[in-house]
mmCIF file of C-alpha atoms in Angstrom:
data_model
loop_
_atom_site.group_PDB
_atom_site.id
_atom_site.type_symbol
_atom_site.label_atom_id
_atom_site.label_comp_id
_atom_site.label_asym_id
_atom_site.label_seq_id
_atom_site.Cartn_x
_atom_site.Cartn_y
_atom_site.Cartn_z
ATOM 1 C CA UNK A 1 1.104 -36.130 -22.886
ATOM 2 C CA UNK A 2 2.235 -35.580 -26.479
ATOM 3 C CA UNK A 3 -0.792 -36.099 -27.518
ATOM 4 C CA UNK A 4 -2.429 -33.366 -25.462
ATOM 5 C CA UNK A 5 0.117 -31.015 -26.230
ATOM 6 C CA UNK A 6 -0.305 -31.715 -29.685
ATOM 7 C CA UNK A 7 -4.135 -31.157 -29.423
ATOM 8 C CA UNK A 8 -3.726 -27.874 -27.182
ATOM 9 C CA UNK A 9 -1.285 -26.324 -30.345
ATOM 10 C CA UNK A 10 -4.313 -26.966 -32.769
ATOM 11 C CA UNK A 11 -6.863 -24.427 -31.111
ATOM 12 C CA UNK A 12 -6.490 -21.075 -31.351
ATOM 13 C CA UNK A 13 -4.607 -18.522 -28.811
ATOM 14 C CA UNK A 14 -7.662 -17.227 -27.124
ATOM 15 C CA UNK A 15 -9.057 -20.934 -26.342
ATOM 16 C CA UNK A 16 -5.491 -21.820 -25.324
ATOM 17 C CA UNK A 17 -5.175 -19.406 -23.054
ATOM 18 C CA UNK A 18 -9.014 -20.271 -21.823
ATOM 19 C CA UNK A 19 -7.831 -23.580 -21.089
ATOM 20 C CA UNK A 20 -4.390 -22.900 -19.311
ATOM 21 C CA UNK A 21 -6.461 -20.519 -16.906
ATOM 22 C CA UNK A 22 -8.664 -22.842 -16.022
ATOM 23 C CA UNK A 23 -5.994 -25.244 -15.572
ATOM 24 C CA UNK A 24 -4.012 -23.251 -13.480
ATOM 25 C CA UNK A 25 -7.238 -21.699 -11.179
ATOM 26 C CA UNK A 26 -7.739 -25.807 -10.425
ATOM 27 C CA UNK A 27 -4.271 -26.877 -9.908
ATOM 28 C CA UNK A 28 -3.737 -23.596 -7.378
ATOM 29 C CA UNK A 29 -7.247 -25.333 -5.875
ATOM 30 C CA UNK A 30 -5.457 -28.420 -5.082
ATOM 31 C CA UNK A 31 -2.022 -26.734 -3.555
ATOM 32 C CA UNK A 32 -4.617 -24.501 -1.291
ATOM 33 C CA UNK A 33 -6.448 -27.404 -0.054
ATOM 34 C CA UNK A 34 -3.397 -29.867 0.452
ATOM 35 C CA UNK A 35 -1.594 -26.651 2.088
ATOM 36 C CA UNK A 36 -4.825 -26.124 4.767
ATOM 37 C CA UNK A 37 -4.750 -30.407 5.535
ATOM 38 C CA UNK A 38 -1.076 -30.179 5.984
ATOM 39 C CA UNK A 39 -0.755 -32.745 2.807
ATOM 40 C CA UNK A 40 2.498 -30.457 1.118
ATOM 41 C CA UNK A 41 5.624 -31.369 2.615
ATOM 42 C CA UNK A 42 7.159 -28.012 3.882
ATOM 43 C CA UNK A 43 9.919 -29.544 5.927
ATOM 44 C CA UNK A 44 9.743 -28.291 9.979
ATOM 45 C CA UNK A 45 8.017 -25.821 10.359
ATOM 46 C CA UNK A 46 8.217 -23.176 13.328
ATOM 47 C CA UNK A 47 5.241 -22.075 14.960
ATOM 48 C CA UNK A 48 4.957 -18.551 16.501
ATOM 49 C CA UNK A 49 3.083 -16.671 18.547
ATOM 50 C CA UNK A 50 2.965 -14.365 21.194
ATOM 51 C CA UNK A 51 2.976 -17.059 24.511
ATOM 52 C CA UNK A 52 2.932 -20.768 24.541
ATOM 53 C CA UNK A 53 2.127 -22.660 27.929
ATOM 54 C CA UNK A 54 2.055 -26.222 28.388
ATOM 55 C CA UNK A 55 -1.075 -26.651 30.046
ATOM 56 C CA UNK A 56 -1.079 -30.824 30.217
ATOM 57 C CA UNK A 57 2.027 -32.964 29.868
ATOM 58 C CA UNK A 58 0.958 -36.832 29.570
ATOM 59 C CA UNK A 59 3.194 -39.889 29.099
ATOM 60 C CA UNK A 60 1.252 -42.152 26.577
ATOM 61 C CA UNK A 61 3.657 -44.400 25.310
ATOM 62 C CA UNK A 62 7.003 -46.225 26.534
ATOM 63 C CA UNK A 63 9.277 -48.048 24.139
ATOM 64 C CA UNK A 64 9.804 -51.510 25.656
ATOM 65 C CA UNK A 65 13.075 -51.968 23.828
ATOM 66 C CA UNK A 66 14.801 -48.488 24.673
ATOM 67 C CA UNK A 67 12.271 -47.252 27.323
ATOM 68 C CA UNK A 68 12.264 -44.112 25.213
ATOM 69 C CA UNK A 69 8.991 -42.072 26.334
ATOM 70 C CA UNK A 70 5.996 -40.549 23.722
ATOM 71 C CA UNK A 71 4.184 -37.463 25.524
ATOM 72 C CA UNK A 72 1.055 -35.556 24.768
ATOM 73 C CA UNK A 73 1.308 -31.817 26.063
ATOM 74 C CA UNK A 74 -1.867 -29.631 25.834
ATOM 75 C CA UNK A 75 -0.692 -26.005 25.025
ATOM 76 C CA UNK A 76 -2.277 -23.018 25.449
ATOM 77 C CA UNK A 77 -0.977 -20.943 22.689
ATOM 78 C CA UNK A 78 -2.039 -17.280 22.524
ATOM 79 C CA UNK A 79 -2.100 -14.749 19.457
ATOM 80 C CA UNK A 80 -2.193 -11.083 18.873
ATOM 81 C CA UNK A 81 -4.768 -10.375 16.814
ATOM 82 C CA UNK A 82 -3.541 -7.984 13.606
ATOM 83 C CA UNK A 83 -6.601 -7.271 11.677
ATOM 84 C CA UNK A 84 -6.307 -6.206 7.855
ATOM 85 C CA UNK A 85 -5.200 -2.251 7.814
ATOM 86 C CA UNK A 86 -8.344 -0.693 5.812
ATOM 87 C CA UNK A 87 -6.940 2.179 3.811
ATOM 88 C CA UNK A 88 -4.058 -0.560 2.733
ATOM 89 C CA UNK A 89 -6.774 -3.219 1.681
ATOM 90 C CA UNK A 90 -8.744 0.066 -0.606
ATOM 91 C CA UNK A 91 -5.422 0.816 -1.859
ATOM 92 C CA UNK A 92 -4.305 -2.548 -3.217
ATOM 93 C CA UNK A 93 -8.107 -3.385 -4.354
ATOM 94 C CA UNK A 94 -10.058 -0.203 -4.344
ATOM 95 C CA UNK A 95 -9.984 0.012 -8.432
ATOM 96 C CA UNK A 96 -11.781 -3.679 -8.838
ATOM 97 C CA UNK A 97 -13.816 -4.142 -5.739
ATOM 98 C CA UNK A 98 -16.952 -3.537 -4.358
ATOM 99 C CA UNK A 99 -17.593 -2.465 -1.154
ATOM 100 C CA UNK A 100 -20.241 -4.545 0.802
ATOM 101 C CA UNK A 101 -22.012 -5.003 4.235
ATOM 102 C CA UNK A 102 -24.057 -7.580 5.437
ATOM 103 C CA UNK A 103 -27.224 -6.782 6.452
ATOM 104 C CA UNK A 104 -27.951 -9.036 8.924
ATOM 105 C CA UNK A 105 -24.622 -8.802 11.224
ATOM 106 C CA UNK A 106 -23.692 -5.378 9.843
ATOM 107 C CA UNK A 107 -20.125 -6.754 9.159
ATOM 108 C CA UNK A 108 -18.278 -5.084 5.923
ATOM 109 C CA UNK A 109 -16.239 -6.959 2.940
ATOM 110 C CA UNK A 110 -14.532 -5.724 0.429
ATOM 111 C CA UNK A 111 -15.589 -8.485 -3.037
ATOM 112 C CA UNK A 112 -12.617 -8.827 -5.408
ATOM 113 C CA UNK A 113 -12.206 -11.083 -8.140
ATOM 114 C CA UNK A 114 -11.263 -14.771 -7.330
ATOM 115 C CA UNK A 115 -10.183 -18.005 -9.344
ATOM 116 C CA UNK A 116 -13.128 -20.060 -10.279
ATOM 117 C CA UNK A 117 -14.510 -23.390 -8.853
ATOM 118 C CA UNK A 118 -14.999 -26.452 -10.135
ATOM 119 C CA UNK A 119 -18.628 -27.615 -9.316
ATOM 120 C CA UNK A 120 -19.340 -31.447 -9.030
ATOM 121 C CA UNK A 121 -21.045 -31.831 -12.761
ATOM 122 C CA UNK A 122 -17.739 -30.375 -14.251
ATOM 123 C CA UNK A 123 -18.764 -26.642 -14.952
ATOM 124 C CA UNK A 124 -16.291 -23.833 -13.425
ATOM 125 C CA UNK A 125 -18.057 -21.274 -10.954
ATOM 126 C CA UNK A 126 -17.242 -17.911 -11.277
ATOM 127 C CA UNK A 127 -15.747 -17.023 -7.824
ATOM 128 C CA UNK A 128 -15.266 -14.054 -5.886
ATOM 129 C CA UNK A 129 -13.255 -13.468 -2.492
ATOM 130 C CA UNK A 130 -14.492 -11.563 0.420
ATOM 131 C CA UNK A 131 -11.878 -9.547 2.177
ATOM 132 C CA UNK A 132 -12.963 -9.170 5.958
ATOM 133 C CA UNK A 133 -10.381 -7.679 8.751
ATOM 134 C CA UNK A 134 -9.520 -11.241 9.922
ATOM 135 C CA UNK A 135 -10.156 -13.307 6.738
ATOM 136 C CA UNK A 136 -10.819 -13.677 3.606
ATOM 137 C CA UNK A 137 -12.910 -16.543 1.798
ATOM 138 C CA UNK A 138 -14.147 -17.456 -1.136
ATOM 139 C CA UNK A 139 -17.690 -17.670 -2.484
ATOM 140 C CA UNK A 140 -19.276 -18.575 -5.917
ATOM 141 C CA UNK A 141 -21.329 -15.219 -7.113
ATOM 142 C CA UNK A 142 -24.762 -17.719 -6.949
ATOM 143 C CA UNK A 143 -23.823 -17.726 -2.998
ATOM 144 C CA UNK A 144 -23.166 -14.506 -2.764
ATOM 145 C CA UNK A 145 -26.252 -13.200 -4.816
ATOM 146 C CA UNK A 146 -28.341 -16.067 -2.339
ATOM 147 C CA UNK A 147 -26.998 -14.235 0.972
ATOM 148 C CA UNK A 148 -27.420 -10.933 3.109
ATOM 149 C CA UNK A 149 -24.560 -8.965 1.909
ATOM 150 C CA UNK A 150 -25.186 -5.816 -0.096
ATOM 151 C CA UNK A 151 -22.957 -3.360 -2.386
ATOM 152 C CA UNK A 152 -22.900 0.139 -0.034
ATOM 153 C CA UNK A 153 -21.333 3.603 -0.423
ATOM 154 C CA UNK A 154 -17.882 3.723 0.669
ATOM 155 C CA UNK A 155 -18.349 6.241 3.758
ATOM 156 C CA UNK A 156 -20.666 3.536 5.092
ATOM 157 C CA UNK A 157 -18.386 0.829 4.244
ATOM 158 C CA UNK A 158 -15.670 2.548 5.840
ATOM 159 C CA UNK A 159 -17.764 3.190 9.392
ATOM 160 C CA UNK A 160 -18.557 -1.044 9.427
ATOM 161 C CA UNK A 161 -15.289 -1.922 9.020
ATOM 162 C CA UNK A 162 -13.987 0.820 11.188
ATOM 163 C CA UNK A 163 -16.961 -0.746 13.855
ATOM 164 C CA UNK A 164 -16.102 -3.939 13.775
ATOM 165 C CA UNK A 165 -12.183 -3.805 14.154
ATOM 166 C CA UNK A 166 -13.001 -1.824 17.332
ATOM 167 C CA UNK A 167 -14.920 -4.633 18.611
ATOM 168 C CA UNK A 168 -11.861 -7.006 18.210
ATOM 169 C CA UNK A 169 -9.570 -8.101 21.130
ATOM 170 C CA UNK A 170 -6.429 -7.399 21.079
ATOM 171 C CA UNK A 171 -5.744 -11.434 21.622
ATOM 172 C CA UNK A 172 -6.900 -14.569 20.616
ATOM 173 C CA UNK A 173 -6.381 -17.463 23.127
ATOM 174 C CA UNK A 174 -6.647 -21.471 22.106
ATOM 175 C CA UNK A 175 -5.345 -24.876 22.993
ATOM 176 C CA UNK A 176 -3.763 -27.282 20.750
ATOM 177 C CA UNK A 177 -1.867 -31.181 21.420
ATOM 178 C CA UNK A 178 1.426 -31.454 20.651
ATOM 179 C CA UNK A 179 2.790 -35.411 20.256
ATOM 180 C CA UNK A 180 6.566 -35.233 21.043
ATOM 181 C CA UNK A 181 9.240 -37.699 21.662
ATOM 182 C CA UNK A 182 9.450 -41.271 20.348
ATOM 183 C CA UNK A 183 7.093 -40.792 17.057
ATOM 184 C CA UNK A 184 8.363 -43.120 14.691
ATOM 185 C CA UNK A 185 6.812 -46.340 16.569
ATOM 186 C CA UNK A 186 3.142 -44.704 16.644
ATOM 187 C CA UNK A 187 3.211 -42.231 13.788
ATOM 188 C CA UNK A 188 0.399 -44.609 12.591
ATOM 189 C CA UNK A 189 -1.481 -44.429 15.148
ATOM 190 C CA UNK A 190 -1.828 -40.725 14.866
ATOM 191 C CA UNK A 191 -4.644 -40.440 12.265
ATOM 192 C CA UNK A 192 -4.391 -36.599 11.588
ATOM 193 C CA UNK A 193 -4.875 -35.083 8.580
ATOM 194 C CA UNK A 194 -1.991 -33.566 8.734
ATOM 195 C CA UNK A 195 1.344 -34.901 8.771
ATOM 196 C CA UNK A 196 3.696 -31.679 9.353
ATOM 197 C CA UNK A 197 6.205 -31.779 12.023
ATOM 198 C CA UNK A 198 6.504 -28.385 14.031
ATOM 199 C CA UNK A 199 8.983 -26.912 16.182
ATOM 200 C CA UNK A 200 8.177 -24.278 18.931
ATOM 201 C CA UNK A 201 9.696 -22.572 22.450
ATOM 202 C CA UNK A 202 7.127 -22.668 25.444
ATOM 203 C CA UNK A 203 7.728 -19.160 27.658
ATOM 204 C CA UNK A 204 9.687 -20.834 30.155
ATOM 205 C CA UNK A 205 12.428 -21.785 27.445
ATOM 206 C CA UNK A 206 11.567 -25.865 26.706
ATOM 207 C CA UNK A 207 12.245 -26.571 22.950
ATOM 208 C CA UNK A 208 9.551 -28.607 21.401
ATOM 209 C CA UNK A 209 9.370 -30.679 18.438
ATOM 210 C CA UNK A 210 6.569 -32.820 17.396
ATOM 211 C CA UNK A 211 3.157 -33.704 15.091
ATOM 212 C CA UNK A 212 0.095 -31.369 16.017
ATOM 213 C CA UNK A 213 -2.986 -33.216 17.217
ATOM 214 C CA UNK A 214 -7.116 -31.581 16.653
ATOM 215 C CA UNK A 215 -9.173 -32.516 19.842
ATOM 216 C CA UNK A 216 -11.101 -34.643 17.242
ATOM 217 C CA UNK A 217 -7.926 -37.158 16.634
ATOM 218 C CA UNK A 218 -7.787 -37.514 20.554
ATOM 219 C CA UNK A 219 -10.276 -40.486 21.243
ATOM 220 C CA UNK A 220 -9.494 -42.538 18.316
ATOM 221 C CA UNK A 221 -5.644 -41.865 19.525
ATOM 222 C CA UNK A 222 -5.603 -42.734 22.802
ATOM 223 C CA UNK A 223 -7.953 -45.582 22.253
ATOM 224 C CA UNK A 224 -5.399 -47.003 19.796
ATOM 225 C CA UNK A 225 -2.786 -46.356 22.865
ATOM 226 C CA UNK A 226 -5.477 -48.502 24.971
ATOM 227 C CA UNK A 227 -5.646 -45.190 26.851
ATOM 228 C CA UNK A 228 -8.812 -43.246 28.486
ATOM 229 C CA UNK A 229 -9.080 -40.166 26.352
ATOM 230 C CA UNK A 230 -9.172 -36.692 28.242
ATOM 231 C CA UNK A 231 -12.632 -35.073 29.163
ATOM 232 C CA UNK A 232 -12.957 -31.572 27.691
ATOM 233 C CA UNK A 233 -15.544 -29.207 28.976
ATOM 234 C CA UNK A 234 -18.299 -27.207 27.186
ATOM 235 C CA UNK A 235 -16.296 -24.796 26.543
ATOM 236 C CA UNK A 236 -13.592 -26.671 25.488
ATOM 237 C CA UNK A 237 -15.447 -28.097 22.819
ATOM 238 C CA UNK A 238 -17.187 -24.977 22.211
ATOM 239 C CA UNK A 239 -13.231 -23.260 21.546
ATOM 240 C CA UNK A 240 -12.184 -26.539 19.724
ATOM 241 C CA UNK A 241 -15.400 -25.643 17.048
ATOM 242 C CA UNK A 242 -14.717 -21.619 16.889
ATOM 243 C CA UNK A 243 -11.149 -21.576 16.900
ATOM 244 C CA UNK A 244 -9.997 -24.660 15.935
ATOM 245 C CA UNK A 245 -12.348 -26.011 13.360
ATOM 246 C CA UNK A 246 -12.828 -29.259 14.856
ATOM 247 C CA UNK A 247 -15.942 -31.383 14.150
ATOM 248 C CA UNK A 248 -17.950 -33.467 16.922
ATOM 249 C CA UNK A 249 -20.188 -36.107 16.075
ATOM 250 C CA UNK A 250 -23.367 -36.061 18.476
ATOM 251 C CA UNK A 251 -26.226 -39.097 18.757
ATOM 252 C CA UNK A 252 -28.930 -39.363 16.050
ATOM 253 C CA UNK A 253 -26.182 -38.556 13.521
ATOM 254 C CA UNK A 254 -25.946 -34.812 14.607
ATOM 255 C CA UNK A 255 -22.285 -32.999 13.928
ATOM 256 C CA UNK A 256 -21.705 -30.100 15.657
ATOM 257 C CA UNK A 257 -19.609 -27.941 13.638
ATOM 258 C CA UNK A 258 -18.069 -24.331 12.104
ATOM 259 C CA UNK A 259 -19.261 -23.862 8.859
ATOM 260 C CA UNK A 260 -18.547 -21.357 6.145
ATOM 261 C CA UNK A 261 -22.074 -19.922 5.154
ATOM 262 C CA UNK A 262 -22.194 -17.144 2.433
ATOM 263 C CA UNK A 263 -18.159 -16.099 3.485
ATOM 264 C CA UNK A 264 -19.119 -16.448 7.516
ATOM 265 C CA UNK A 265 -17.781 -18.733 9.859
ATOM 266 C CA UNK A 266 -20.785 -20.063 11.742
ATOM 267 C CA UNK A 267 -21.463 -22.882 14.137
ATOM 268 C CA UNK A 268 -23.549 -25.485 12.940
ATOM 269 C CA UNK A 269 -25.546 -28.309 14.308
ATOM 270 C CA UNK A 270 -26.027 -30.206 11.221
ATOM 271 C CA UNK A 271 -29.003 -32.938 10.506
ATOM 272 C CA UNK A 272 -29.762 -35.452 7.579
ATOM 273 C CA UNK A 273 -32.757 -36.154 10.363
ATOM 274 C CA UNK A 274 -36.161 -35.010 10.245
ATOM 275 C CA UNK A 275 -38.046 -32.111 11.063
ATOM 276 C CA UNK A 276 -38.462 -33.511 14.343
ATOM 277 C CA UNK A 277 -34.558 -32.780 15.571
ATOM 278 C CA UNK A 278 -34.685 -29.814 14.024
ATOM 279 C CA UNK A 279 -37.979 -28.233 16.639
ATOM 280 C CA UNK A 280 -35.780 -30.439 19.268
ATOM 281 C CA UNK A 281 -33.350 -27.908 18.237
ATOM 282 C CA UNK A 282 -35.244 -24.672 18.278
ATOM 283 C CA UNK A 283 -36.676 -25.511 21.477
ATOM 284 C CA UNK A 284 -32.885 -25.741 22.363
ATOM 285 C CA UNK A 285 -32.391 -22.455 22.071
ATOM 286 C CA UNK A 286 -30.677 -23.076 18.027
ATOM 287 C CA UNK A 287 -31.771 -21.297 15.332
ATOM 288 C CA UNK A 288 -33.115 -22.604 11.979
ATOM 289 C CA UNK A 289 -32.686 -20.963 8.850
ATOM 290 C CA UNK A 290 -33.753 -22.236 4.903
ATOM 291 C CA UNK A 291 -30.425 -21.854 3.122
ATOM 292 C CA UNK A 292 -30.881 -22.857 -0.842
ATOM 293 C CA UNK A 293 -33.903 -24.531 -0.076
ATOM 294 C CA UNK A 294 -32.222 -26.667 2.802
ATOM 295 C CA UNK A 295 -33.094 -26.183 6.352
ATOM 296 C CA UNK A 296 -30.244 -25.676 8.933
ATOM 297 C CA UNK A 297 -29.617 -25.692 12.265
ATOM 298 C CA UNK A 298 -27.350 -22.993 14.246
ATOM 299 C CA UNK A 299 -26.473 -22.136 17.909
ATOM 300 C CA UNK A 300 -25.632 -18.408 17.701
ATOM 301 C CA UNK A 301 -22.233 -17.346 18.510
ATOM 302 C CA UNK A 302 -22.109 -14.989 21.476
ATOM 303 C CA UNK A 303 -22.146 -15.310 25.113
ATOM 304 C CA UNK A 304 -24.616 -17.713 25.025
ATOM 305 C CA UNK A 305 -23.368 -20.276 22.515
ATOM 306 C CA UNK A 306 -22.028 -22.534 25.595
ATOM 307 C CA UNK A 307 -24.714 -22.666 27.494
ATOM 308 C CA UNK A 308 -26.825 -23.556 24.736
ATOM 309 C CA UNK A 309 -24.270 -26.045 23.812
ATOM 310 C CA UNK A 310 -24.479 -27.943 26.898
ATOM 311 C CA UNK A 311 -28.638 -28.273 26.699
ATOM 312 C CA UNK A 312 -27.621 -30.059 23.231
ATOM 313 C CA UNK A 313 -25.214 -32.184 24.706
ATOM 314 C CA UNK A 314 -27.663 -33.060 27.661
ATOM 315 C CA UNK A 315 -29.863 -34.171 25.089
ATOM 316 C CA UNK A 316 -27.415 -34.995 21.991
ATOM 317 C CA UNK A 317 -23.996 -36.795 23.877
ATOM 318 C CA UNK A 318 -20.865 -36.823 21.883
ATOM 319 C CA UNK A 319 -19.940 -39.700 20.547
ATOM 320 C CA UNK A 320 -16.203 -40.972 21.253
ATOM 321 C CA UNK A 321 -16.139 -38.659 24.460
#
């Protein structure tokens, strides 16, 4: 470390401070990513919402010593949805964004600058972040030139945003598992990325304290308990995907999954197959589209997602289910 230091005092200012930017754009990187997988230890942390219903409550594991219980509740947790306030997103960026809309879904973003990426060869990407009314990602400026978003005057800007926050319900509804109880005996056995402990009250007044399962982590849990693991539905899975994030692994190495595509979340049948599962696919009722020079599979997200979900999994089964 002295010897680093040392080196760092011999350049100049302006290639010090080059360096402890893109030091410091990487190491806040890391902390994002380890915060999303749950990997930084925040102590207990409370999670709140509008309503929390236990849906399920399952015994899966009895102490044989102390007869002390382990159960898996299925909660239906439900969210108001509180969508970025537009003339307070102009004011804090107006003087050093650009107001876009994408062409193709007619959505708006505001672009502001955002720390840079490391790319796998070493080189840092110049970033920028798209602010949307219920998120905001980040996107190198090659993905962003590659994609259907366009700069636009601000009126029109205004009217997308204005159109789309209309469209929005005023909640969001989704399940999650809660492991409670005895943990300490099969904490192991839970193989979740994250390894936060939460706290929350259900509406009828039960205090609950325990590790947060994704519907992904169920099979290889309960097969570890020597348990059957619980059948979800289509549209279970298809709400585990859009809300959740959760990945499925299909036969003939499909994953059915929500990806981030040019700052979008979309959901994604992806293929290292031939062309052959990919006009399986289309004939579906998924969409293909050539994405920097790769072809990709997609089952549009509307009304009809789920039922064009369950012709895949007619023909594609989950694996683990």
């Amino acid at each position: 470390m002295s010897q680093f230091l040392n080196r760092v005092l011999a350049l100049t200012i302006e290639r010090q401070n080059q360096l402890l930017t893109a030091f410091e754009n990487i190491l806040e990187q890391i902390f994002e990513g380890l915060r999303a997988a749950g990997g930084v230890d925040e102590g207990v942390e409370t999670l709140r919402a509008e309503s929390f219903t236990i849906l399920e409550n399952k015994d899966v594991y009895t102490h044989g010593q102390t007869g002390a219980v382990t159960r898996c509740l299925k909660i239906e947790r439900r969210d108001r949805v509180t969508p970025l306030a537009l003339d307070d997103v102009i004011a804090r960026h107006g003087d050093k964004a650009a107001f876009l809309v994408n062409a193709r879904s007619g959505r708006a973003a505001l672009k502001v600058p955002a720390p840079g990426r490391m790319s796998e060869d070493g080189a840092v990407e110049t970033c920028v972040r798209l602010l949307r009314p219920l998120e905001s990602p980040s996107v190198t400026e090659a993905e962003l030139a590659d994609s259907h978003w366009e700069e636009i005057a601000l009126y029109r800007f205004r009217e997308a945003w204005k159109a789309e926050r209309a469209s929005l319900p005023a909640f969001r509804t989704s399940d999650f598992y809660l492991v409670t109880g005895l943990l300490l005996p099969i904490w192991d056995l839970m193989k979740s990325d994250s390894l936060r402990i939460y706290r929350l009250q259900t509406d009828d007044g039960k205090r609950l304290l325990g590790r947060v399962l994704k519907e992904m982590d169920l099979p290889a849990f309960h097969a570890a308990l020597g348990l059957d693991a619980p059948e979800m539905s289509v549209h279970e899975i298809w709400a585990s995907v859009i809300d959740g994030g959760v990945s499925h692994t299909l036969t003939r190495g499909l994953r059915f999954r929500r990806s981030l595509v040019i700052g979008t979340h979309r959901v994604e049948i992806a293929s290292d197959g031939g062309t052959d599962l990919f006009d399986i696919l289309t004939g579906l009722g998924c969409m293909t589209e050539i994405i920097q020079n790769r072809r990709r599979a997609f089952i549009p997200v509307g009304k009809e997602g789920p039922d064009i979900l369950a012709k895949v999994l007619e023909r594609f089964p989950l694996i683990g289910h």
